[in-house]
Amino acid sequence: PGTVLGCDWSGNVVKLGQNVTSVKVGDHVAGFVMGGMFPDGGAFAEYVKTPAELTWVVPPGTLSHEEAATMGCA
C-alpha cells in the first residue's frame, strides 16, 4: 500500500535531474524502475522518476513505446 507498481516503461523525457547528461528533454527513452518498492517510483504512473543509469535512448524510428517498454527486463 502507498507505492506505485510497474517496472518496465517507455516515454519521452520531460524533465532532467541537475547532473544528467546522457539524455535530453524530448528524447524517446525506455528503462526500468523498482515498482512497488517506493511511494514515488513505479512505471504504472503518468510520470516516471528513475536514475539516468536505468534509462536508455530509443533510436529514432526503431521501436514504438510498447515495443521499447518490453526491453527493460528482456
PDB file of C-alpha atoms in Angstrom:
ATOM      1  CA  PRO A   1       0.000   0.000   0.000  1.00  0.00           C
ATOM      2  CA  GLY A   2       1.153   3.527  -0.803  1.00  0.00           C
ATOM      3  CA  THR A   3       3.521   2.539  -3.603  1.00  0.00           C
ATOM      4  CA  VAL A   4       3.283   2.663  -7.400  1.00  0.00           C
ATOM      5  CA  LEU A   5       3.581  -0.681  -9.201  1.00  0.00           C
ATOM      6  CA  GLY A   6       5.218  -1.398 -12.563  1.00  0.00           C
ATOM      7  CA  CYS A   7       8.805  -1.963 -13.653  1.00  0.00           C
ATOM      8  CA  ASP A   8       9.202  -1.571 -17.438  1.00  0.00           C
ATOM      9  CA  TRP A   9       8.316   1.678 -19.182  1.00  0.00           C
ATOM     10  CA  SER A  10       8.846   3.871 -22.236  1.00  0.00           C
ATOM     11  CA  GLY A  11       8.139   7.560 -22.758  1.00  0.00           C
ATOM     12  CA  ASN A  12       9.543  10.963 -23.572  1.00  0.00           C
ATOM     13  CA  VAL A  13      11.809  12.958 -21.250  1.00  0.00           C
ATOM     14  CA  VAL A  14      10.022  16.000 -19.804  1.00  0.00           C
ATOM     15  CA  LYS A  15      12.489  17.000 -17.070  1.00  0.00           C
ATOM     16  CA  LEU A  16      16.091  16.182 -16.127  1.00  0.00           C
ATOM     17  CA  GLY A  17      17.980  15.980 -12.876  1.00  0.00           C
ATOM     18  CA  GLN A  18      20.728  18.515 -12.276  1.00  0.00           C
ATOM     19  CA  ASN A  19      23.655  16.274 -13.291  1.00  0.00           C
ATOM     20  CA  VAL A  20      22.028  14.240 -16.082  1.00  0.00           C
ATOM     21  CA  THR A  21      23.862  14.460 -19.415  1.00  0.00           C
ATOM     22  CA  SER A  22      23.054  11.110 -21.057  1.00  0.00           C
ATOM     23  CA  VAL A  23      19.589  12.157 -22.294  1.00  0.00           C
ATOM     24  CA  LYS A  24      17.841  15.404 -23.165  1.00  0.00           C
ATOM     25  CA  VAL A  25      14.302  16.729 -22.862  1.00  0.00           C
ATOM     26  CA  GLY A  26      12.190  15.316 -25.693  1.00  0.00           C
ATOM     27  CA  ASP A  27      14.182  12.082 -26.147  1.00  0.00           C
ATOM     28  CA  HIS A  28      12.217   8.843 -26.509  1.00  0.00           C
ATOM     29  CA  VAL A  29      13.597   6.701 -23.707  1.00  0.00           C
ATOM     30  CA  ALA A  30      12.861   3.378 -22.037  1.00  0.00           C
ATOM     31  CA  GLY A  31      14.067   1.599 -18.945  1.00  0.00           C
ATOM     32  CA  PHE A  32      13.035   0.045 -15.680  1.00  0.00           C
ATOM     33  CA  VAL A  33      12.321   1.046 -12.104  1.00  0.00           C
ATOM     34  CA  MET A  34      11.765  -0.866  -8.873  1.00  0.00           C
ATOM     35  CA  GLY A  35       7.980  -0.620  -8.917  1.00  0.00           C
ATOM     36  CA  GLY A  36       6.178  -1.430  -5.695  1.00  0.00           C
ATOM     37  CA  MET A  37       9.179  -0.541  -3.549  1.00  0.00           C
ATOM     38  CA  PHE A  38       8.849   3.221  -3.049  1.00  0.00           C
ATOM     39  CA  PRO A  39       5.966   5.714  -2.850  1.00  0.00           C
ATOM     40  CA  ASP A  40       7.433   7.893  -5.647  1.00  0.00           C
ATOM     41  CA  GLY A  41       8.524   5.155  -8.073  1.00  0.00           C
ATOM     42  CA  GLY A  42       6.858   2.683 -10.386  1.00  0.00           C
ATOM     43  CA  ALA A  43       6.041   2.524 -14.068  1.00  0.00           C
ATOM     44  CA  PHE A  44       2.243   2.463 -13.726  1.00  0.00           C
ATOM     45  CA  ALA A  45       2.157   6.248 -13.378  1.00  0.00           C
ATOM     46  CA  GLU A  46       1.699   9.242 -15.626  1.00  0.00           C
ATOM     47  CA  TYR A  47       5.287  10.366 -14.927  1.00  0.00           C
ATOM     48  CA  VAL A  48       8.206   8.081 -14.017  1.00  0.00           C
ATOM     49  CA  LYS A  49      11.174   9.192 -11.913  1.00  0.00           C
ATOM     50  CA  THR A  50      14.226   6.961 -12.332  1.00  0.00           C
ATOM     51  CA  PRO A  51      18.026   7.167 -12.173  1.00  0.00           C
ATOM     52  CA  ALA A  52      19.551   8.006 -15.553  1.00  0.00           C
ATOM     53  CA  GLU A  53      21.632   4.809 -15.301  1.00  0.00           C
ATOM     54  CA  LEU A  54      18.422   2.759 -15.650  1.00  0.00           C
ATOM     55  CA  THR A  55      17.351   4.600 -18.821  1.00  0.00           C
ATOM     56  CA  TRP A  56      18.347   4.188 -22.455  1.00  0.00           C
ATOM     57  CA  VAL A  57      17.615   6.334 -25.503  1.00  0.00           C
ATOM     58  CA  VAL A  58      15.481   4.619 -28.130  1.00  0.00           C
ATOM     59  CA  PRO A  59      16.984   5.289 -31.580  1.00  0.00           C
ATOM     60  CA  PRO A  60      14.551   7.391 -33.640  1.00  0.00           C
ATOM     61  CA  GLY A  61      12.260   5.409 -35.926  1.00  0.00           C
ATOM     62  CA  THR A  62      13.118   1.990 -34.471  1.00  0.00           C
ATOM     63  CA  LEU A  63      10.663   0.978 -31.731  1.00  0.00           C
ATOM     64  CA  SER A  64       7.227   2.070 -30.583  1.00  0.00           C
ATOM     65  CA  HIS A  65       6.675   2.907 -26.911  1.00  0.00           C
ATOM     66  CA  GLU A  66       5.055  -0.506 -26.455  1.00  0.00           C
ATOM     67  CA  GLU A  67       7.993  -2.315 -28.038  1.00  0.00           C
ATOM     68  CA  ALA A  68      10.619  -0.303 -26.176  1.00  0.00           C
ATOM     69  CA  ALA A  69       8.920  -0.893 -22.808  1.00  0.00           C
ATOM     70  CA  THR A  70       9.482  -4.633 -23.193  1.00  0.00           C
ATOM     71  CA  MET A  71      13.272  -4.235 -23.361  1.00  0.00           C
ATOM     72  CA  GLY A  72      13.824  -3.377 -19.667  1.00  0.00           C
ATOM     73  CA  CYS A  73      13.660  -6.934 -18.353  1.00  0.00           C
ATOM     74  CA  ALA A  74      14.119  -8.721 -21.672  1.00  0.00           C
TER      75      ALA A  74
END
